[in-house]
Each structure stands twice: as structure tokens, then as C-alpha cells.
Short mmCIF file of C-alpha atoms and ligand atoms in Angstrom, two decimals:
data_model
loop_
_atom_site.label_atom_id
_atom_site.label_comp_id
_atom_site.label_asym_id
_atom_site.label_seq_id
_atom_site.Cartn_x
_atom_site.Cartn_y
_atom_site.Cartn_z
CA MET A 1 -12.42 7.04 -34.56
CA LEU A 2 -9.35 6.27 -32.60
CA ILE A 3 -9.50 6.86 -28.74
CA SER A 4 -7.13 5.81 -25.98
CA LEU A 5 -7.48 2.72 -24.20
CA LYS A 6 -7.80 4.47 -20.82
CA ARG A 7 -10.85 6.28 -21.89
CA MET A 8 -12.46 2.90 -23.55
CA LEU A 9 -11.62 0.74 -20.64
CA GLU A 10 -12.97 3.26 -17.96
CA LYS A 11 -16.48 3.08 -19.84
CA ALA A 12 -16.10 -0.51 -19.86
CA GLU A 13 -15.53 -0.83 -16.27
CA ARG A 14 -18.51 1.39 -15.53
CA GLY A 15 -20.45 -0.81 -17.77
CA GLN A 16 -19.28 -4.03 -16.26
CA TYR A 17 -18.30 -5.55 -19.75
CA ALA A 18 -14.77 -6.12 -21.44
CA VAL A 19 -13.54 -4.98 -24.96
CA GLY A 20 -11.95 -7.52 -27.25
CA ALA A 21 -8.30 -6.79 -28.27
CA PHE A 22 -7.45 -8.79 -31.42
CA ASN A 23 -4.19 -9.30 -33.00
CA ILE A 24 -3.43 -8.26 -36.58
CA ASN A 25 -0.69 -8.98 -39.05
CA ASN A 26 -2.30 -8.21 -42.23
CA LEU A 27 -5.07 -6.36 -44.01
CA GLU A 28 -7.58 -9.08 -44.11
CA THR A 29 -7.63 -9.37 -40.57
CA ILE A 30 -7.75 -5.63 -39.98
CA GLN A 31 -10.98 -5.57 -42.24
CA ALA A 32 -12.38 -8.64 -40.48
CA ILE A 33 -12.09 -7.02 -36.99
CA VAL A 34 -13.55 -3.61 -38.03
CA ALA A 35 -16.42 -5.24 -40.06
CA ALA A 36 -17.16 -7.37 -37.00
CA ALA A 37 -17.06 -4.32 -34.73
CA GLU A 38 -19.40 -2.27 -36.92
CA ALA A 39 -21.70 -5.12 -37.41
CA GLU A 40 -21.85 -5.29 -33.41
CA ARG A 41 -21.59 -1.80 -32.83
CA SER A 42 -18.90 -2.63 -30.62
CA PRO A 43 -15.77 -0.73 -29.47
CA VAL A 44 -12.43 -2.41 -30.45
CA ILE A 45 -9.08 -2.90 -29.49
CA ILE A 46 -6.71 -3.61 -32.44
CA GLN A 47 -3.30 -4.70 -31.49
CA THR A 48 0.22 -5.53 -32.96
CA SER A 49 2.74 -7.82 -31.22
CA GLU A 50 6.27 -7.13 -31.63
CA GLY A 51 6.30 -10.35 -33.95
CA ALA A 52 3.40 -8.55 -36.31
CA ILE A 53 5.86 -5.63 -36.45
CA SER A 54 8.92 -7.43 -37.61
CA TYR A 55 6.71 -9.35 -40.23
CA ALA A 56 4.92 -6.44 -41.78
CA GLY A 57 6.31 -3.06 -40.45
CA MET A 58 5.18 -0.74 -37.84
CA GLU A 59 4.21 2.14 -40.17
CA GLU A 60 2.60 -0.34 -42.86
CA LEU A 61 0.31 -1.83 -40.07
CA GLY A 62 -0.26 1.41 -38.36
CA CYS A 63 -1.41 3.25 -41.80
CA LEU A 64 -3.76 0.36 -42.61
CA VAL A 65 -5.43 0.60 -39.08
CA HIS A 66 -5.55 4.41 -39.20
CA LEU A 67 -7.47 4.45 -42.53
CA ALA A 68 -9.83 1.47 -41.17
CA ALA A 69 -10.41 3.29 -38.09
CA ASP A 70 -10.90 6.61 -39.50
CA ARG A 71 -13.99 5.27 -41.55
CA ALA A 72 -15.14 3.16 -38.76
CA ARG A 73 -18.49 4.21 -36.98
CA VAL A 74 -17.10 2.49 -33.81
CA PRO A 75 -14.32 3.66 -31.34
CA VAL A 76 -11.15 2.01 -32.15
CA VAL A 77 -7.87 1.82 -29.88
CA PHE A 78 -4.60 0.91 -31.76
CA HIS A 79 -2.48 -0.87 -29.17
CA LEU A 80 1.03 -2.33 -28.97
CA ASP A 81 0.79 -5.96 -27.43
CA HIS A 82 3.65 -7.39 -25.47
CA GLY A 83 6.42 -4.72 -25.77
CA LYS A 84 9.30 -6.21 -24.31
CA HIS A 85 11.87 -4.03 -25.60
CA PRO A 86 11.67 -0.30 -24.35
CA ALA A 87 13.12 1.24 -27.43
CA LEU A 88 10.37 -0.56 -29.52
CA ILE A 89 7.93 1.11 -27.31
CA GLU A 90 9.30 4.54 -27.25
CA GLU A 91 9.25 4.04 -31.23
CA ALA A 92 5.75 3.08 -31.10
CA ILE A 93 4.77 6.17 -28.90
CA LYS A 94 6.88 8.55 -31.13
CA SER A 95 5.46 7.24 -34.27
CA GLY A 96 2.15 8.91 -33.36
CA LEU A 97 0.33 5.68 -34.66
CA TYR A 98 -0.65 4.11 -31.13
CA THR A 99 -3.36 5.20 -28.94
CA SER A 100 -1.98 2.69 -26.38
CA VAL A 101 1.08 0.69 -25.87
CA MET A 102 1.90 -2.41 -23.34
CA PHE A 103 5.14 -2.97 -21.67
CA ASP A 104 5.59 -6.40 -20.62
CA GLY A 105 7.88 -6.54 -17.95
CA SER A 106 6.51 -9.58 -16.28
CA ALA A 107 9.91 -11.56 -16.58
CA LEU A 108 11.94 -8.91 -14.91
CA PRO A 109 12.76 -8.64 -11.09
CA TYR A 110 9.93 -6.51 -9.50
CA GLU A 111 11.77 -3.36 -8.83
CA GLU A 112 12.93 -3.21 -12.53
CA ASN A 113 9.46 -3.76 -13.89
CA VAL A 114 8.23 -0.78 -11.66
CA ARG A 115 10.96 1.40 -12.58
CA THR A 116 10.67 0.85 -16.42
CA THR A 117 6.86 0.71 -16.51
CA LYS A 118 6.75 4.06 -14.66
CA ARG A 119 9.21 5.68 -16.90
CA LEU A 120 7.29 4.39 -20.21
CA ALA A 121 3.91 5.23 -18.71
CA LYS A 122 5.04 9.03 -18.28
CA LEU A 123 6.29 8.98 -21.61
CA ALA A 124 3.26 7.59 -23.08
CA HIS A 125 0.93 9.63 -20.74
CA ASP A 126 2.83 13.13 -22.00
CA LYS A 127 1.28 12.38 -25.51
CA ASN A 128 -2.28 11.11 -24.40
CA ILE A 129 -1.09 7.39 -24.99
CA SER A 130 -2.28 4.92 -22.38
CA LEU A 131 0.01 2.15 -21.10
CA GLU A 132 -0.85 -1.43 -20.13
CA ALA A 133 1.58 -3.29 -17.86
CA GLU A 134 1.72 -6.99 -16.82
CA LEU A 135 2.65 -8.48 -13.43
CA GLY A 136 2.90 -12.13 -13.04
CA ALA A 137 3.60 -14.88 -15.44
CA ILE A 138 1.11 -15.56 -17.84
CA ALA A 139 1.24 -19.76 -17.79
CA GLY A 140 -1.23 -22.33 -17.66
CA ILE A 141 -2.60 -23.31 -14.50
CA GLU A 142 -1.73 -26.93 -14.86
CA ASP A 143 2.02 -25.89 -15.25
CA PHE A 144 2.11 -25.13 -11.35
CA VAL A 145 2.89 -28.32 -9.53
CA SER A 146 2.03 -26.77 -6.00
CA VAL A 147 0.03 -24.01 -4.36
CA LYS A 148 3.45 -22.46 -3.44
CA ASP A 149 4.57 -22.85 -7.05
CA ARG A 150 1.22 -21.00 -8.13
CA ASP A 151 1.68 -18.50 -5.63
CA ALA A 152 5.07 -17.71 -6.58
CA ASN A 153 4.15 -17.32 -10.42
CA LEU A 154 0.57 -15.89 -10.64
CA THR A 155 -0.41 -12.23 -9.92
CA ASP A 156 -0.29 -11.29 -6.15
CA PRO A 157 -3.01 -9.08 -5.20
CA ASP A 158 -0.85 -7.09 -2.76
CA GLN A 159 1.88 -6.59 -4.91
CA ALA A 160 -0.68 -5.54 -7.92
CA SER A 161 -2.06 -3.04 -5.91
CA ARG A 162 1.55 -1.49 -4.98
CA PHE A 163 2.44 -1.86 -8.44
CA VAL A 164 -0.59 0.16 -10.06
CA GLU A 165 0.26 3.03 -7.60
CA GLN A 166 3.91 3.02 -8.08
CA THR A 167 3.66 3.09 -11.91
CA GLY A 168 0.67 4.98 -12.91
CA CYS A 169 -0.14 2.41 -15.51
CA ASP A 170 -3.82 2.58 -17.00
CA ALA A 171 -4.51 -1.18 -17.47
CA LEU A 172 -2.84 -4.17 -15.63
CA ALA A 173 -2.46 -7.65 -17.35
CA VAL A 174 -2.96 -10.37 -14.54
CA ALA A 175 -1.85 -13.96 -14.78
CA ILE A 176 -4.72 -16.10 -13.24
CA GLY A 177 -3.93 -19.47 -15.03
CA THR A 178 -4.42 -18.58 -18.77
CA SER A 179 -1.62 -19.21 -21.39
CA HIS A 180 -1.08 -18.17 -24.75
CA GLY A 181 -1.56 -20.13 -27.85
CA ALA A 182 -4.03 -23.07 -28.63
CA TYR A 183 -3.04 -25.89 -25.96
CA LYS A 184 -4.10 -24.16 -22.66
CA PHE A 185 -5.44 -27.18 -20.79
CA LYS A 186 -5.06 -30.84 -20.97
CA LYS A 187 -8.00 -31.30 -18.68
CA ALA A 188 -11.03 -28.87 -18.12
CA SER A 189 -10.94 -25.03 -18.48
CA LYS A 190 -9.85 -23.64 -15.09
CA LEU A 191 -8.85 -19.92 -13.85
CA ASP A 192 -8.03 -18.93 -10.44
CA PHE A 193 -11.02 -16.67 -9.82
CA GLU A 194 -10.36 -16.25 -6.16
CA ARG A 195 -7.21 -14.67 -6.94
CA LEU A 196 -8.91 -12.44 -9.77
CA LEU A 197 -11.34 -11.04 -7.19
CA ALA A 198 -8.71 -10.42 -4.61
CA ILE A 199 -6.87 -8.33 -7.42
CA LYS A 200 -9.72 -6.58 -8.34
CA LEU A 201 -10.80 -5.42 -5.03
CA ALA A 202 -7.04 -4.43 -4.43
CA THR A 203 -6.34 -2.22 -7.23
CA SER A 204 -7.70 0.56 -9.02
CA ALA A 205 -6.70 -0.09 -12.68
CA PRO A 206 -8.93 -2.01 -15.23
CA LEU A 207 -7.75 -5.55 -15.57
CA VAL A 208 -6.69 -7.47 -18.77
CA LEU A 209 -6.89 -11.22 -19.54
CA HIS A 210 -4.34 -12.35 -21.75
CA GLY A 211 -4.46 -15.92 -23.41
CA ALA A 212 -8.30 -15.82 -23.70
CA SER A 213 -8.97 -17.69 -26.77
CA GLY A 214 -11.44 -20.62 -26.55
CA VAL A 215 -10.76 -22.59 -29.51
CA PRO A 216 -14.30 -22.81 -30.52
CA ALA A 217 -15.45 -26.46 -31.54
CA GLY A 218 -16.98 -25.69 -34.94
CA ILE A 219 -13.77 -23.87 -36.22
CA LYS A 220 -11.54 -26.56 -34.65
CA LYS A 221 -13.69 -29.15 -36.38
CA GLN A 222 -13.31 -27.52 -39.70
CA CYS A 223 -9.61 -27.16 -39.35
CA LEU A 224 -9.16 -30.91 -38.65
CA LYS A 225 -11.30 -32.05 -41.44
CA TYR A 226 -9.24 -30.35 -43.87
CA GLY A 227 -5.87 -31.68 -42.29
CA CYS A 228 -4.72 -28.93 -39.66
CA LYS A 229 -3.16 -31.28 -36.87
CA ILE A 230 -4.77 -29.41 -33.71
CA GLU A 231 -6.54 -32.42 -32.21
CA LYS A 232 -5.53 -31.54 -28.59
CA ALA A 233 -6.13 -27.94 -28.71
CA LYS A 234 -8.26 -26.52 -25.98
CA GLY A 235 -9.16 -22.98 -24.97
CA VAL A 236 -10.92 -21.08 -22.21
CA ALA A 237 -14.53 -22.13 -21.69
CA ASP A 238 -16.86 -19.28 -22.64
CA ALA A 239 -18.51 -19.68 -19.07
CA ASP A 240 -15.01 -18.79 -17.40
CA ILE A 241 -14.64 -15.91 -19.65
CA LYS A 242 -17.94 -14.57 -18.79
CA LYS A 243 -17.27 -15.22 -14.72
CA ALA A 244 -13.66 -13.48 -15.41
CA ILE A 245 -15.45 -10.41 -16.80
CA LYS A 246 -18.00 -10.48 -13.88
CA LEU A 247 -15.10 -10.33 -11.44
CA GLY A 248 -13.47 -7.45 -12.92
CA ILE A 249 -11.62 -8.13 -16.43
CA ASN A 250 -12.15 -5.36 -19.04
CA LYS A 251 -9.99 -6.10 -21.74
CA VAL A 252 -9.70 -9.62 -23.37
CA ASN A 253 -6.81 -10.56 -25.53
CA ILE A 254 -7.66 -12.80 -28.75
CA ASP A 255 -5.22 -13.89 -31.39
CA THR A 256 -5.28 -17.78 -31.46
CA ASP A 257 -9.13 -17.88 -32.46
CA LEU A 258 -8.42 -15.59 -35.61
CA ARG A 259 -5.61 -17.73 -36.45
CA ILE A 260 -7.60 -20.76 -36.40
CA ALA A 261 -10.48 -19.04 -38.26
CA PHE A 262 -7.98 -18.09 -40.73
CA ASP A 263 -6.46 -21.31 -41.25
CA ALA A 264 -9.92 -23.39 -41.36
CA GLY A 265 -11.21 -20.72 -44.14
CA ILE A 266 -8.00 -21.23 -46.23
CA ARG A 267 -7.82 -24.93 -45.72
CA GLN A 268 -11.54 -25.45 -46.86
CA PHE A 269 -11.38 -23.27 -49.72
CA LEU A 270 -8.08 -24.61 -51.22
CA ALA A 271 -9.44 -28.46 -50.65
CA GLU A 272 -12.72 -27.69 -52.57
CA HIS A 273 -11.13 -25.17 -55.43
CA PRO A 274 -7.96 -26.68 -56.05
CA GLU A 275 -7.88 -24.93 -59.44
CA GLU A 276 -8.20 -21.32 -57.73
CA ILE A 277 -4.92 -19.15 -57.67
CA ASP A 278 -6.25 -15.87 -57.14
CA PRO A 279 -5.30 -14.89 -53.46
CA ARG A 280 -8.38 -12.39 -53.14
CA GLU A 281 -10.49 -15.54 -53.79
CA ILE A 282 -8.34 -17.81 -51.50
CA LEU A 283 -8.70 -15.56 -48.41
CA LYS A 284 -12.39 -14.41 -48.89
CA PRO A 285 -13.83 -17.33 -46.71
CA ALA A 286 -10.87 -16.70 -44.15
CA LYS A 287 -11.89 -13.29 -43.72
CA GLU A 288 -15.61 -14.26 -43.43
CA LEU A 289 -14.83 -17.00 -40.57
CA MET A 290 -12.67 -14.25 -38.76
CA ILE A 291 -15.69 -11.89 -38.97
CA ALA A 292 -17.95 -14.29 -37.43
CA VAL A 293 -15.26 -15.46 -34.66
CA ALA A 294 -14.84 -11.72 -33.68
CA ARG A 295 -18.81 -11.09 -33.61
CA GLN A 296 -19.39 -14.11 -31.37
CA LYS A 297 -16.58 -12.88 -28.95
CA MET A 298 -17.92 -9.43 -29.15
CA LYS A 299 -21.32 -11.01 -27.92
CA LEU A 300 -19.62 -13.00 -25.15
CA LEU A 301 -17.51 -10.10 -23.84
CA GLY A 302 -20.74 -8.06 -23.54
CA CYS A 303 -19.32 -5.11 -25.66
CA SER A 304 -21.78 -5.68 -28.56
CA GLY A 305 -24.02 -2.53 -28.74
CA LYS A 306 -21.67 -0.52 -26.65
CA ALA A 307 -20.05 1.62 -29.47
O1 G3H B 401 0.56 -12.51 -26.92
C1 G3H B 401 0.69 -13.09 -27.99
C2 G3H B 401 0.23 -13.03 -29.38
O2 G3H B 401 -0.48 -13.99 -29.37
C3 G3H B 401 1.09 -12.52 -30.54
O3 G3H B 401 1.81 -13.62 -30.96
O4 G3H B 401 4.14 -12.89 -31.13
O5 G3H B 401 3.28 -14.70 -32.20
O6 G3H B 401 2.78 -12.20 -32.99
P1 G3H B 401 3.07 -13.30 -31.78
P1 13P B 402 -4.65 -16.19 -27.17
O1 13P B 402 -3.42 -17.07 -27.70
O2 13P B 402 -5.34 -17.00 -26.17
O3 13P B 402 -5.49 -15.94 -28.39
O4 13P B 402 -4.04 -15.01 -26.52
C1 13P B 402 -3.77 -13.73 -27.08
C2 13P B 402 -2.98 -12.80 -26.28
O5 13P B 402 -2.90 -12.90 -25.16
C3 13P B 402 -2.28 -11.45 -26.92
O6 13P B 402 -1.65 -10.95 -26.40
ZN1 ZN B 403 -0.94 -11.96 -24.48
#
């Protein structure tokens, strides 16, 4: 069943848990995420980035997600992740495929971010589609050389409060020191929890944590063993994810951890079965590992059993 993000996150906010939002590019990843959600009886958000759309096509991915969601016994949101081009967001809204879209205007001047977010939120709401917005630069906490630098780039609580009021967005992605990809921290995992609490107290919209992959040790080890060069990869500690949810995060974005799982599965299988040429056999362990990773995330986020 496909539902809007607003509806899914309102329930998560009331229940003080977060829902996992997983990026997809292909059939196997969609199947793995839905299988994990069904096994965990968890609501789930399936999302396509602009890059995923240019790789596989909006309609192609949308139809696969719709088929999977129609058959699923759990609620599913189909979401456009990090839409930076208003024309693509309008296309996604018009397509009738998405139940939620994100406008990422975080790199724009504040007034322009407000103006475009507000316009797109209205377009989305007219079709009962939710809109996620972003304020602040999602960048690793170690990237900021001073407190002043950090304050200038991470989400400002008072500005966030104004932004939600002015735009009518249904969810807000906040910058509290996470970053995208596999290399988030050189030292220990560290987030600006004080800032998160202040944002939560100041705003009315559910909050979203991007760049939330954890780079699980077991999967990383498997990757390294079979030749993937990700020695320095480091993600957000599970304890930090839990604390962020306690402080008000209701949507947690995961892409990198599924990529690593996919990679580990394929590398191990090909190393152990050099004679195999059937893609269905080659992709099977990759899918199994993605299911395991997605299930572990759902348990961590507290959305298991909430479908
Ligand atoms: O936040 C970005 C996601 O990890 C998607 O990455 O643009 O390479 O598809 P992508
Ligand atoms: P990760 O790179 O940490 O998986 O973050 C994904 C994300 O935020 C997608 O929007
Ligand atoms: Zn993101």
C-alpha cells in the first residue's frame, strides 16, 4: 500500500521512532527493501535520487516500486530524494508515481530556498503528495574549522522554525554533522545533538537525518576481504542514530550501507564461483545481504513491528 510521507511520519512522531528511507536504482534493491520491511512488519520509504532516475528512468523505477508496494503487506512511501531541479520535481509530481518529493534548496540563498520550497509544496499538496525540504549544509562535523564556521553551515534552529512556517513543508532535513557517502568521520562518530534538540523544540515538522549510514563492521570486513578498497570508511555509530531518534528524528536516509552490502555480496560470490555467468545467481547473495542490512536498520530505528 502506498501512502504519503506526511501520514507515515506523523505516526512515527507520535510513536517516537524513525522510518528508514532507502535509495534504490534497480529491481534487486527494491525487492530486498520490501522483503526486509515485510519480515520486520515495518513501514518503509523507498527513494530515488536524480542520479537513480537518470540511470534507470523515473517510470521504469516507479512502475517497479508500485508493483512491489501494491503487493506488500506494509505501508510504503515512494519518495524523490534530493530533487535539486524544480522541473524534475514538477515532473515527479505530475507523473502520479510519487507519494512524496524532496526539494533540496540547501545550496540556495535562504529567500530563494523559501520561495521555491513553498511553491513546490503547494503543487505537491494539491495532489496529496508530501514535500521534504532541506536547510543547512549536510557536511561532516570535522569539516568545520571553528564554531563560527559550524554555526554558519549547520541548520540554525530559529531559521528552521521560520522556514517550516513560511514554506509549509511536511518534513525538514537538518544538517547536524552527518555527511553523505562512506567516509563520514576520520575520528569517532560525532553529531551536534544540542543543535538537534534546539531544532526539534523550535519546529513543528518531523525531522530527517541524511547521511545516516553506519558502515557496519561485518559488511565492511567482507568487502575488504574480497578486494574492495574502503579501509578508511566510517559511518554514524548506532548509538548516535538511537540518540538522534530520541531527540526527534523521524526519517533516516540510508544509501551507502546498501551499496556496501550489494558490493560485498557480489565480490564474495564471484571470488568463490569464478565459473558462474548467470546474473541471477551472481545477484542472489547481494540481495540477501541487503535484506539483512535493511532488517538490522529497521530494528535500530524502532520501526520494526510498526506496520
Ligand atoms: O544522498 C544521496 C544518495 O546517496 C544518492 O546518491 O546521487 O549517487 O544516487 P546518488
Ligand atoms: P548515506 O550516504 O549515509 O547512506 O546517506 C544517504 C542519504 O542521505 C540519501 O539521501
Ligand atoms: Zn541525502
